[in-house]
JSON list of C-alpha atoms in Angstrom, two decimals:
[
{"chain": "A", "resi": 1, "resn": "UNK", "atom": "CA", "xyz": [8.32, 10.44, 15.30]},
{"chain": "A", "resi": 2, "resn": "UNK", "atom": "CA", "xyz": [6.21, 9.08, 12.45]},
{"chain": "A", "resi": 3, "resn": "UNK", "atom": "CA", "xyz": [7.23, 5.66, 11.16]},
{"chain": "A", "resi": 4, "resn": "UNK", "atom": "CA", "xyz": [7.65, 6.92, 7.60]},
{"chain": "A", "resi": 5, "resn": "UNK", "atom": "CA", "xyz": [7.74, 10.63, 6.93]},
{"chain": "A", "resi": 6, "resn": "UNK", "atom": "CA", "xyz": [7.53, 12.48, 3.62]},
{"chain": "A", "resi": 7, "resn": "UNK", "atom": "CA", "xyz": [7.03, 16.04, 2.47]},
{"chain": "A", "resi": 8, "resn": "UNK", "atom": "CA", "xyz": [3.42, 16.02, 1.20]},
{"chain": "A", "resi": 9, "resn": "UNK", "atom": "CA", "xyz": [4.15, 18.62, -1.49]},
{"chain": "A", "resi": 10, "resn": "UNK", "atom": "CA", "xyz": [2.69, 19.41, -3.93]},
{"chain": "A", "resi": 11, "resn": "UNK", "atom": "CA", "xyz": [5.70, 19.67, -6.16]},
{"chain": "A", "resi": 12, "resn": "UNK", "atom": "CA", "xyz": [4.77, 21.63, -9.28]},
{"chain": "A", "resi": 13, "resn": "UNK", "atom": "CA", "xyz": [7.47, 21.26, -11.93]},
{"chain": "A", "resi": 14, "resn": "UNK", "atom": "CA", "xyz": [7.69, 21.93, -15.67]},
{"chain": "A", "resi": 15, "resn": "UNK", "atom": "CA", "xyz": [8.13, 19.11, -18.14]},
{"chain": "A", "resi": 16, "resn": "UNK", "atom": "CA", "xyz": [11.75, 18.11, -18.45]},
{"chain": "A", "resi": 17, "resn": "UNK", "atom": "CA", "xyz": [12.66, 19.16, -14.91]},
{"chain": "A", "resi": 18, "resn": "UNK", "atom": "CA", "xyz": [14.52, 17.02, -12.42]},
{"chain": "A", "resi": 19, "resn": "UNK", "atom": "CA", "xyz": [12.72, 16.52, -9.12]},
{"chain": "A", "resi": 20, "resn": "UNK", "atom": "CA", "xyz": [13.80, 14.81, -5.90]},
{"chain": "A", "resi": 21, "resn": "UNK", "atom": "CA", "xyz": [11.68, 13.36, -3.12]},
{"chain": "A", "resi": 22, "resn": "UNK", "atom": "CA", "xyz": [12.94, 12.52, 0.32]},
{"chain": "A", "resi": 23, "resn": "UNK", "atom": "CA", "xyz": [11.70, 10.22, 3.02]},
{"chain": "A", "resi": 24, "resn": "UNK", "atom": "CA", "xyz": [12.83, 9.30, 6.53]},
{"chain": "A", "resi": 25, "resn": "UNK", "atom": "CA", "xyz": [11.94, 6.22, 8.53]},
{"chain": "A", "resi": 26, "resn": "UNK", "atom": "CA", "xyz": [12.06, 5.67, 12.25]},
{"chain": "A", "resi": 27, "resn": "UNK", "atom": "CA", "xyz": [12.88, 1.97, 12.66]},
{"chain": "A", "resi": 28, "resn": "UNK", "atom": "CA", "xyz": [16.62, 1.47, 12.29]},
{"chain": "A", "resi": 29, "resn": "UNK", "atom": "CA", "xyz": [16.08, -2.29, 11.94]},
{"chain": "A", "resi": 30, "resn": "UNK", "atom": "CA", "xyz": [14.10, -1.86, 8.70]},
{"chain": "A", "resi": 31, "resn": "UNK", "atom": "CA", "xyz": [15.57, -3.77, 5.80]},
{"chain": "A", "resi": 32, "resn": "UNK", "atom": "CA", "xyz": [13.28, -3.43, 2.80]},
{"chain": "A", "resi": 33, "resn": "UNK", "atom": "CA", "xyz": [12.35, -0.16, 1.16]},
{"chain": "A", "resi": 34, "resn": "UNK", "atom": "CA", "xyz": [10.22, 0.75, -1.81]},
{"chain": "A", "resi": 35, "resn": "UNK", "atom": "CA", "xyz": [8.81, 3.60, -3.79]},
{"chain": "A", "resi": 36, "resn": "UNK", "atom": "CA", "xyz": [5.24, 3.10, -4.93]},
{"chain": "A", "resi": 37, "resn": "UNK", "atom": "CA", "xyz": [3.28, 5.34, -7.24]},
{"chain": "A", "resi": 38, "resn": "UNK", "atom": "CA", "xyz": [-0.40, 6.08, -6.68]},
{"chain": "A", "resi": 39, "resn": "UNK", "atom": "CA", "xyz": [-2.61, 7.77, -9.23]},
{"chain": "A", "resi": 40, "resn": "UNK", "atom": "CA", "xyz": [-5.73, 9.54, -8.02]},
{"chain": "A", "resi": 41, "resn": "UNK", "atom": "CA", "xyz": [-8.22, 7.04, -6.56]},
{"chain": "A", "resi": 42, "resn": "UNK", "atom": "CA", "xyz": [-6.18, 4.09, -7.76]},
{"chain": "A", "resi": 43, "resn": "UNK", "atom": "CA", "xyz": [-4.15, 1.38, -6.06]},
{"chain": "A", "resi": 44, "resn": "UNK", "atom": "CA", "xyz": [-0.47, 1.79, -5.15]},
{"chain": "A", "resi": 45, "resn": "UNK", "atom": "CA", "xyz": [1.82, 0.33, -7.79]},
{"chain": "A", "resi": 46, "resn": "UNK", "atom": "CA", "xyz": [5.44, -0.56, -7.21]},
{"chain": "A", "resi": 47, "resn": "UNK", "atom": "CA", "xyz": [7.78, 1.87, -8.89]},
{"chain": "A", "resi": 48, "resn": "UNK", "atom": "CA", "xyz": [11.02, 0.42, -7.61]},
{"chain": "A", "resi": 49, "resn": "UNK", "atom": "CA", "xyz": [12.65, -1.30, -4.69]},
{"chain": "A", "resi": 50, "resn": "UNK", "atom": "CA", "xyz": [15.47, 0.60, -2.98]},
{"chain": "A", "resi": 51, "resn": "UNK", "atom": "CA", "xyz": [18.79, -1.11, -2.37]},
{"chain": "A", "resi": 52, "resn": "UNK", "atom": "CA", "xyz": [21.71, -0.04, -0.21]},
{"chain": "A", "resi": 53, "resn": "UNK", "atom": "CA", "xyz": [23.92, 0.45, -3.23]},
{"chain": "A", "resi": 54, "resn": "UNK", "atom": "CA", "xyz": [21.35, 2.68, -4.91]},
{"chain": "A", "resi": 55, "resn": "UNK", "atom": "CA", "xyz": [19.55, 1.67, -8.05]},
{"chain": "A", "resi": 56, "resn": "UNK", "atom": "CA", "xyz": [18.41, 3.20, -11.27]},
{"chain": "A", "resi": 57, "resn": "UNK", "atom": "CA", "xyz": [15.57, 2.39, -13.64]},
{"chain": "A", "resi": 58, "resn": "UNK", "atom": "CA", "xyz": [15.53, 4.63, -16.66]},
{"chain": "A", "resi": 59, "resn": "UNK", "atom": "CA", "xyz": [14.77, 8.16, -15.50]},
{"chain": "A", "resi": 60, "resn": "UNK", "atom": "CA", "xyz": [14.29, 7.07, -11.89]},
{"chain": "A", "resi": 61, "resn": "UNK", "atom": "CA", "xyz": [17.06, 6.73, -9.31]},
{"chain": "A", "resi": 62, "resn": "UNK", "atom": "CA", "xyz": [16.55, 5.58, -5.73]},
{"chain": "A", "resi": 63, "resn": "UNK", "atom": "CA", "xyz": [19.06, 5.95, -2.92]},
{"chain": "A", "resi": 64, "resn": "UNK", "atom": "CA", "xyz": [19.16, 4.61, 0.62]},
{"chain": "A", "resi": 65, "resn": "UNK", "atom": "CA", "xyz": [21.20, 6.01, 3.49]},
{"chain": "A", "resi": 66, "resn": "UNK", "atom": "CA", "xyz": [20.90, 3.59, 6.39]},
{"chain": "A", "resi": 67, "resn": "UNK", "atom": "CA", "xyz": [22.96, 5.70, 8.77]},
{"chain": "A", "resi": 68, "resn": "UNK", "atom": "CA", "xyz": [20.59, 8.64, 8.36]},
{"chain": "A", "resi": 69, "resn": "UNK", "atom": "CA", "xyz": [17.50, 6.44, 7.85]},
{"chain": "A", "resi": 70, "resn": "UNK", "atom": "CA", "xyz": [16.80, 8.36, 4.70]},
{"chain": "A", "resi": 71, "resn": "UNK", "atom": "CA", "xyz": [15.48, 7.30, 1.30]},
{"chain": "A", "resi": 72, "resn": "UNK", "atom": "CA", "xyz": [15.33, 9.40, -1.84]},
{"chain": "A", "resi": 73, "resn": "UNK", "atom": "CA", "xyz": [13.84, 9.23, -5.31]},
{"chain": "A", "resi": 74, "resn": "UNK", "atom": "CA", "xyz": [15.13, 11.29, -8.20]},
{"chain": "A", "resi": 75, "resn": "UNK", "atom": "CA", "xyz": [13.11, 11.70, -11.38]},
{"chain": "A", "resi": 76, "resn": "UNK", "atom": "CA", "xyz": [14.95, 13.12, -14.37]},
{"chain": "A", "resi": 77, "resn": "UNK", "atom": "CA", "xyz": [13.36, 14.64, -17.49]},
{"chain": "A", "resi": 78, "resn": "UNK", "atom": "CA", "xyz": [9.87, 14.73, -15.94]},
{"chain": "A", "resi": 79, "resn": "UNK", "atom": "CA", "xyz": [6.95, 13.78, -18.17]},
{"chain": "A", "resi": 80, "resn": "UNK", "atom": "CA", "xyz": [3.32, 14.81, -17.84]},
{"chain": "A", "resi": 81, "resn": "UNK", "atom": "CA", "xyz": [2.57, 11.14, -17.15]},
{"chain": "A", "resi": 82, "resn": "UNK", "atom": "CA", "xyz": [4.77, 11.25, -14.04]},
{"chain": "A", "resi": 83, "resn": "UNK", "atom": "CA", "xyz": [2.09, 13.32, -12.30]},
{"chain": "A", "resi": 84, "resn": "UNK", "atom": "CA", "xyz": [0.99, 11.19, -9.34]},
{"chain": "A", "resi": 85, "resn": "UNK", "atom": "CA", "xyz": [1.54, 10.70, -5.63]},
{"chain": "A", "resi": 86, "resn": "UNK", "atom": "CA", "xyz": [4.81, 8.99, -4.76]},
{"chain": "A", "resi": 87, "resn": "UNK", "atom": "CA", "xyz": [4.67, 6.79, -1.68]},
{"chain": "A", "resi": 88, "resn": "UNK", "atom": "CA", "xyz": [7.71, 5.93, 0.40]},
{"chain": "A", "resi": 89, "resn": "UNK", "atom": "CA", "xyz": [7.16, 2.45, 1.85]},
{"chain": "A", "resi": 90, "resn": "UNK", "atom": "CA", "xyz": [9.06, 0.39, 4.40]},
{"chain": "A", "resi": 91, "resn": "UNK", "atom": "CA", "xyz": [8.48, -3.31, 5.07]},
{"chain": "A", "resi": 92, "resn": "UNK", "atom": "CA", "xyz": [8.13, -4.16, 8.75]},
{"chain": "A", "resi": 93, "resn": "UNK", "atom": "CA", "xyz": [10.28, -7.23, 9.32]},
{"chain": "A", "resi": 94, "resn": "UNK", "atom": "CA", "xyz": [9.37, -7.29, 13.00]},
{"chain": "A", "resi": 95, "resn": "UNK", "atom": "CA", "xyz": [6.04, -8.91, 12.24]},
{"chain": "A", "resi": 96, "resn": "UNK", "atom": "CA", "xyz": [5.29, -12.29, 10.78]},
{"chain": "A", "resi": 97, "resn": "UNK", "atom": "CA", "xyz": [4.42, -11.23, 7.27]},
{"chain": "A", "resi": 98, "resn": "UNK", "atom": "CA", "xyz": [6.40, -8.08, 6.53]},
{"chain": "A", "resi": 99, "resn": "UNK", "atom": "CA", "xyz": [3.49, -5.70, 6.36]},
{"chain": "A", "resi": 100, "resn": "UNK", "atom": "CA", "xyz": [4.09, -2.47, 4.51]},
{"chain": "A", "resi": 101, "resn": "UNK", "atom": "CA", "xyz": [4.25, 0.86, 6.30]},
{"chain": "A", "resi": 102, "resn": "UNK", "atom": "CA", "xyz": [3.38, 3.77, 4.06]},
{"chain": "A", "resi": 103, "resn": "UNK", "atom": "CA", "xyz": [4.28, 7.41, 4.17]},
{"chain": "A", "resi": 104, "resn": "UNK", "atom": "CA", "xyz": [1.60, 9.96, 3.43]},
{"chain": "A", "resi": 105, "resn": "UNK", "atom": "CA", "xyz": [2.95, 10.42, -0.08]},
{"chain": "A", "resi": 106, "resn": "UNK", "atom": "CA", "xyz": [4.35, 13.33, -2.05]},
{"chain": "A", "resi": 107, "resn": "UNK", "atom": "CA", "xyz": [2.17, 14.80, -4.76]},
{"chain": "A", "resi": 108, "resn": "UNK", "atom": "CA", "xyz": [3.91, 15.61, -8.03]},
{"chain": "A", "resi": 109, "resn": "UNK", "atom": "CA", "xyz": [2.26, 17.74, -10.70]},
{"chain": "A", "resi": 110, "resn": "UNK", "atom": "CA", "xyz": [4.22, 18.06, -13.94]},
{"chain": "A", "resi": 111, "resn": "UNK", "atom": "CA", "xyz": [3.11, 21.09, -15.93]},
{"chain": "A", "resi": 112, "resn": "UNK", "atom": "CA", "xyz": [3.28, 21.41, -19.74]},
{"chain": "B", "resi": 1, "resn": "UNK", "atom": "CA", "xyz": [0.16, -10.52, -16.44]},
{"chain": "B", "resi": 2, "resn": "UNK", "atom": "CA", "xyz": [-1.58, -11.95, -13.37]},
{"chain": "B", "resi": 3, "resn": "UNK", "atom": "CA", "xyz": [-3.29, -9.41, -11.15]},
{"chain": "B", "resi": 4, "resn": "UNK", "atom": "CA", "xyz": [-5.22, -9.09, -7.92]},
{"chain": "B", "resi": 5, "resn": "UNK", "atom": "CA", "xyz": [-8.91, -8.44, -8.49]},
{"chain": "B", "resi": 6, "resn": "UNK", "atom": "CA", "xyz": [-11.47, -7.01, -6.08]},
{"chain": "B", "resi": 7, "resn": "UNK", "atom": "CA", "xyz": [-15.24, -6.79, -6.04]},
{"chain": "B", "resi": 8, "resn": "UNK", "atom": "CA", "xyz": [-17.27, -4.69, -5.81]},
{"chain": "B", "resi": 9, "resn": "UNK", "atom": "CA", "xyz": [-15.45, -1.59, -7.00]},
{"chain": "B", "resi": 10, "resn": "UNK", "atom": "CA", "xyz": [-17.86, 0.59, -5.00]},
{"chain": "B", "resi": 11, "resn": "UNK", "atom": "CA", "xyz": [-20.15, -0.21, -2.09]},
{"chain": "B", "resi": 12, "resn": "UNK", "atom": "CA", "xyz": [-22.60, 2.10, -0.36]},
{"chain": "B", "resi": 13, "resn": "UNK", "atom": "CA", "xyz": [-24.14, 0.88, 2.88]},
{"chain": "B", "resi": 14, "resn": "UNK", "atom": "CA", "xyz": [-26.08, 2.11, 5.86]},
{"chain": "B", "resi": 15, "resn": "UNK", "atom": "CA", "xyz": [-24.40, 2.42, 9.24]},
{"chain": "B", "resi": 16, "resn": "UNK", "atom": "CA", "xyz": [-24.79, -0.80, 11.20]},
{"chain": "B", "resi": 17, "resn": "UNK", "atom": "CA", "xyz": [-25.01, -3.03, 8.16]},
{"chain": "B", "resi": 18, "resn": "UNK", "atom": "CA", "xyz": [-22.62, -5.85, 7.38]},
{"chain": "B", "resi": 19, "resn": "UNK", "atom": "CA", "xyz": [-20.44, -5.69, 4.30]},
{"chain": "B", "resi": 20, "resn": "UNK", "atom": "CA", "xyz": [-18.21, -8.28, 2.66]},
{"chain": "B", "resi": 21, "resn": "UNK", "atom": "CA", "xyz": [-15.40, -7.16, 0.42]},
{"chain": "B", "resi": 22, "resn": "UNK", "atom": "CA", "xyz": [-14.02, -9.76, -1.94]},
{"chain": "B", "resi": 23, "resn": "UNK", "atom": "CA", "xyz": [-10.57, -10.28, -3.36]},
{"chain": "B", "resi": 24, "resn": "UNK", "atom": "CA", "xyz": [-9.01, -12.82, -5.67]},
{"chain": "B", "resi": 25, "resn": "UNK", "atom": "CA", "xyz": [-5.25, -12.82, -5.04]},
{"chain": "B", "resi": 26, "resn": "UNK", "atom": "CA", "xyz": [-2.71, -13.88, -7.65]},
{"chain": "B", "resi": 27, "resn": "UNK", "atom": "CA", "xyz": [-3.10, -17.63, -7.94]},
{"chain": "B", "resi": 28, "resn": "UNK", "atom": "CA", "xyz": [0.24, -18.97, -6.65]},
{"chain": "B", "resi": 29, "resn": "UNK", "atom": "CA", "xyz": [0.68, -16.36, -3.94]},
{"chain": "B", "resi": 30, "resn": "UNK", "atom": "CA", "xyz": [0.78, -17.45, -0.32]},
{"chain": "B", "resi": 31, "resn": "UNK", "atom": "CA", "xyz": [0.47, -14.23, 1.70]},
{"chain": "B", "resi": 32, "resn": "UNK", "atom": "CA", "xyz": [-2.61, -12.03, 1.62]},
{"chain": "B", "resi": 33, "resn": "UNK", "atom": "CA", "xyz": [-3.22, -8.59, 3.07]},
{"chain": "B", "resi": 34, "resn": "UNK", "atom": "CA", "xyz": [-5.90, -6.00, 3.56]},
{"chain": "B", "resi": 35, "resn": "UNK", "atom": "CA", "xyz": [-5.05, -2.31, 3.75]},
{"chain": "B", "resi": 36, "resn": "UNK", "atom": "CA", "xyz": [-7.31, 0.70, 3.87]},
{"chain": "B", "resi": 37, "resn": "UNK", "atom": "CA", "xyz": [-6.94, 4.33, 2.88]},
{"chain": "B", "resi": 38, "resn": "UNK", "atom": "CA", "xyz": [-9.27, 6.95, 4.27]},
{"chain": "B", "resi": 39, "resn": "UNK", "atom": "CA", "xyz": [-9.72, 9.80, 1.78]},
{"chain": "B", "resi": 40, "resn": "UNK", "atom": "CA", "xyz": [-6.77, 12.16, 1.93]},
{"chain": "B", "resi": 41, "resn": "UNK", "atom": "CA", "xyz": [-4.81, 9.96, 4.33]},
{"chain": "B", "resi": 42, "resn": "UNK", "atom": "CA", "xyz": [-2.09, 7.36, 4.06]},
{"chain": "B", "resi": 43, "resn": "UNK", "atom": "CA", "xyz": [-2.49, 3.68, 3.30]},
{"chain": "B", "resi": 44, "resn": "UNK", "atom": "CA", "xyz": [-2.78, 1.70, 6.55]},
{"chain": "B", "resi": 45, "resn": "UNK", "atom": "CA", "xyz": [-2.25, -1.99, 7.22]},
{"chain": "B", "resi": 46, "resn": "UNK", "atom": "CA", "xyz": [-5.24, -3.91, 8.57]},
{"chain": "B", "resi": 47, "resn": "UNK", "atom": "CA", "xyz": [-4.41, -7.61, 8.55]},
{"chain": "B", "resi": 48, "resn": "UNK", "atom": "CA", "xyz": [-2.23, -10.28, 6.98]},
{"chain": "B", "resi": 49, "resn": "UNK", "atom": "CA", "xyz": [-3.16, -13.90, 6.34]},
{"chain": "B", "resi": 50, "resn": "UNK", "atom": "CA", "xyz": [-0.99, -16.93, 5.73]},
{"chain": "B", "resi": 51, "resn": "UNK", "atom": "CA", "xyz": [-1.56, -20.66, 5.87]},
{"chain": "B", "resi": 52, "resn": "UNK", "atom": "CA", "xyz": [-5.28, -20.17, 6.46]},
{"chain": "B", "resi": 53, "resn": "UNK", "atom": "CA", "xyz": [-4.95, -18.02, 9.52]},
{"chain": "B", "resi": 54, "resn": "UNK", "atom": "CA", "xyz": [-4.37, -14.43, 10.54]},
{"chain": "B", "resi": 55, "resn": "UNK", "atom": "CA", "xyz": [-0.65, -13.76, 10.93]},
{"chain": "B", "resi": 56, "resn": "UNK", "atom": "CA", "xyz": [-0.76, -10.20, 12.07]},
{"chain": "B", "resi": 57, "resn": "UNK", "atom": "CA", "xyz": [-3.36, -7.50, 12.61]},
{"chain": "B", "resi": 58, "resn": "UNK", "atom": "CA", "xyz": [-3.31, -3.82, 13.43]},
{"chain": "B", "resi": 59, "resn": "UNK", "atom": "CA", "xyz": [-5.21, -2.04, 16.18]},
{"chain": "B", "resi": 60, "resn": "UNK", "atom": "CA", "xyz": [-7.70, -0.92, 13.54]},
{"chain": "B", "resi": 61, "resn": "UNK", "atom": "CA", "xyz": [-8.69, -4.55, 12.97]},
{"chain": "B", "resi": 62, "resn": "UNK", "atom": "CA", "xyz": [-11.01, -4.94, 15.95]},
{"chain": "B", "resi": 63, "resn": "UNK", "atom": "CA", "xyz": [-13.79, -7.45, 16.63]},
{"chain": "B", "resi": 64, "resn": "UNK", "atom": "CA", "xyz": [-15.97, -5.89, 13.94]},
{"chain": "B", "resi": 65, "resn": "UNK", "atom": "CA", "xyz": [-13.57, -7.13, 11.27]},
{"chain": "B", "resi": 66, "resn": "UNK", "atom": "CA", "xyz": [-12.92, -10.66, 10.10]},
{"chain": "B", "resi": 67, "resn": "UNK", "atom": "CA", "xyz": [-11.17, -12.30, 7.18]},
{"chain": "B", "resi": 68, "resn": "UNK", "atom": "CA", "xyz": [-11.73, -15.60, 5.51]},
{"chain": "B", "resi": 69, "resn": "UNK", "atom": "CA", "xyz": [-10.41, -17.66, 2.65]},
{"chain": "B", "resi": 70, "resn": "UNK", "atom": "CA", "xyz": [-13.54, -19.69, 1.93]},
{"chain": "B", "resi": 71, "resn": "UNK", "atom": "CA", "xyz": [-12.10, -21.55, -1.05]},
{"chain": "B", "resi": 72, "resn": "UNK", "atom": "CA", "xyz": [-8.87, -21.79, -2.97]},
{"chain": "B", "resi": 73, "resn": "UNK", "atom": "CA", "xyz": [-9.21, -18.46, -4.69]},
{"chain": "B", "resi": 74, "resn": "UNK", "atom": "CA", "xyz": [-11.22, -15.88, -2.72]},
{"chain": "B", "resi": 75, "resn": "UNK", "atom": "CA", "xyz": [-10.07, -13.83, 0.24]},
{"chain": "B", "resi": 76, "resn": "UNK", "atom": "CA", "xyz": [-12.75, -11.79, 1.98]},
{"chain": "B", "resi": 77, "resn": "UNK", "atom": "CA", "xyz": [-12.91, -8.97, 4.50]},
{"chain": "B", "resi": 78, "resn": "UNK", "atom": "CA", "xyz": [-16.12, -8.71, 6.51]},
{"chain": "B", "resi": 79, "resn": "UNK", "atom": "CA", "xyz": [-17.14, -5.70, 8.54]},
{"chain": "B", "resi": 80, "resn": "UNK", "atom": "CA", "xyz": [-19.92, -6.83, 10.85]},
{"chain": "B", "resi": 81, "resn": "UNK", "atom": "CA", "xyz": [-21.55, -3.54, 11.79]},
{"chain": "B", "resi": 82, "resn": "UNK", "atom": "CA", "xyz": [-20.24, -0.66, 9.74]},
{"chain": "B", "resi": 83, "resn": "UNK", "atom": "CA", "xyz": [-19.53, 2.77, 11.22]},
{"chain": "B", "resi": 84, "resn": "UNK", "atom": "CA", "xyz": [-19.25, 6.09, 9.46]},
{"chain": "B", "resi": 85, "resn": "UNK", "atom": "CA", "xyz": [-15.49, 6.04, 10.04]},
{"chain": "B", "resi": 86, "resn": "UNK", "atom": "CA", "xyz": [-15.18, 2.77, 8.10]},
{"chain": "B", "resi": 87, "resn": "UNK", "atom": "CA", "xyz": [-15.69, 4.79, 4.90]},
{"chain": "B", "resi": 88, "resn": "UNK", "atom": "CA", "xyz": [-12.45, 4.32, 2.97]},
{"chain": "B", "resi": 89, "resn": "UNK", "atom": "CA", "xyz": [-10.81, 2.60, 0.05]},
{"chain": "B", "resi": 90, "resn": "UNK", "atom": "CA", "xyz": [-9.97, -1.00, 0.95]},
{"chain": "B", "resi": 91, "resn": "UNK", "atom": "CA", "xyz": [-7.07, -2.60, -0.89]},
{"chain": "B", "resi": 92, "resn": "UNK", "atom": "CA", "xyz": [-6.28, -6.28, -1.02]},
{"chain": "B", "resi": 93, "resn": "UNK", "atom": "CA", "xyz": [-2.68, -7.31, -1.70]},
{"chain": "B", "resi": 94, "resn": "UNK", "atom": "CA", "xyz": [-0.85, -10.56, -2.17]},
{"chain": "B", "resi": 95, "resn": "UNK", "atom": "CA", "xyz": [2.73, -11.74, -2.18]},
{"chain": "B", "resi": 96, "resn": "UNK", "atom": "CA", "xyz": [4.39, -14.91, -3.44]},
{"chain": "B", "resi": 97, "resn": "UNK", "atom": "CA", "xyz": [6.20, -15.48, -0.15]},
{"chain": "B", "resi": 98, "resn": "UNK", "atom": "CA", "xyz": [9.22, -17.56, -1.04]},
{"chain": "B", "resi": 99, "resn": "UNK", "atom": "CA", "xyz": [12.11, -15.19, -0.45]},
{"chain": "B", "resi": 100, "resn": "UNK", "atom": "CA", "xyz": [11.46, -13.56, 2.89]},
{"chain": "B", "resi": 101, "resn": "UNK", "atom": "CA", "xyz": [10.65, -9.88, 3.15]},
{"chain": "B", "resi": 102, "resn": "UNK", "atom": "CA", "xyz": [12.05, -8.49, -0.07]},
{"chain": "B", "resi": 103, "resn": "UNK", "atom": "CA", "xyz": [9.22, -9.52, -2.32]},
{"chain": "B", "resi": 104, "resn": "UNK", "atom": "CA", "xyz": [6.75, -7.19, -3.88]},
{"chain": "B", "resi": 105, "resn": "UNK", "atom": "CA", "xyz": [3.20, -6.98, -2.63]},
{"chain": "B", "resi": 106, "resn": "UNK", "atom": "CA", "xyz": [0.78, -6.59, -5.52]},
{"chain": "B", "resi": 107, "resn": "UNK", "atom": "CA", "xyz": [-2.31, -4.51, -4.88]},
{"chain": "B", "resi": 108, "resn": "UNK", "atom": "CA", "xyz": [-5.82, -4.90, -6.22]},
{"chain": "B", "resi": 109, "resn": "UNK", "atom": "CA", "xyz": [-7.75, -1.91, -7.59]},
{"chain": "B", "resi": 110, "resn": "UNK", "atom": "CA", "xyz": [-9.60, -1.43, -4.32]},
{"chain": "B", "resi": 111, "resn": "UNK", "atom": "CA", "xyz": [-13.19, -1.26, -3.11]},
{"chain": "B", "resi": 112, "resn": "UNK", "atom": "CA", "xyz": [-14.47, 2.17, -2.23]},
{"chain": "B", "resi": 113, "resn": "UNK", "atom": "CA", "xyz": [-16.77, 1.80, 0.78]},
{"chain": "B", "resi": 114, "resn": "UNK", "atom": "CA", "xyz": [-19.11, 4.60, 1.76]},
{"chain": "B", "resi": 115, "resn": "UNK", "atom": "CA", "xyz": [-21.05, 4.26, 5.00]},
{"chain": "B", "resi": 116, "resn": "UNK", "atom": "CA", "xyz": [-24.06, 6.57, 5.34]}
]
């Protein structure tokens, strides 16, 4: 089983749509989870951390289900500027420096 | 807002040549990382560095790779004898390192390395 698994997409949605991305991780001992956004040929940028209680930042909502080892990201009222690859990321606390383990990313294309 | 910087933005080299990729982490950060992303693939961890030594490295980080913090600001990745399969985007990242694992790693803009 891959360490972090995501549906690669692409997800093609119209402006204003609600879209949800899912991710599963294999290490049940993982404790830190993130969604990063990556634009084409650019660096990953933190979108939001994911907490057990779930968290919301404007149009973005992240959820964590530890029992199922499942993370989700919901984007409401999609904008053209949301078009990017969304990376599910887990920090590996088994090592000394909490390296990040990335999923392959889910490509979102928001259409006008 | 402080940011991680990397130079050069692009590097083209011949197979077998040595390359040095440079990074300037955020100034008060304590943990430094190199990741790479082969075109069309996921971001992969290479190495982490703390307290002037390697803390952790992946199986990708073999004897051809080395890292150094030659002064108080730069953090470099050297590839001694490049191979075609080293062609990738190389990202440097840094983290403050005071609160355990929850902290954000901030990424530089990357160096695109092409080995011919």
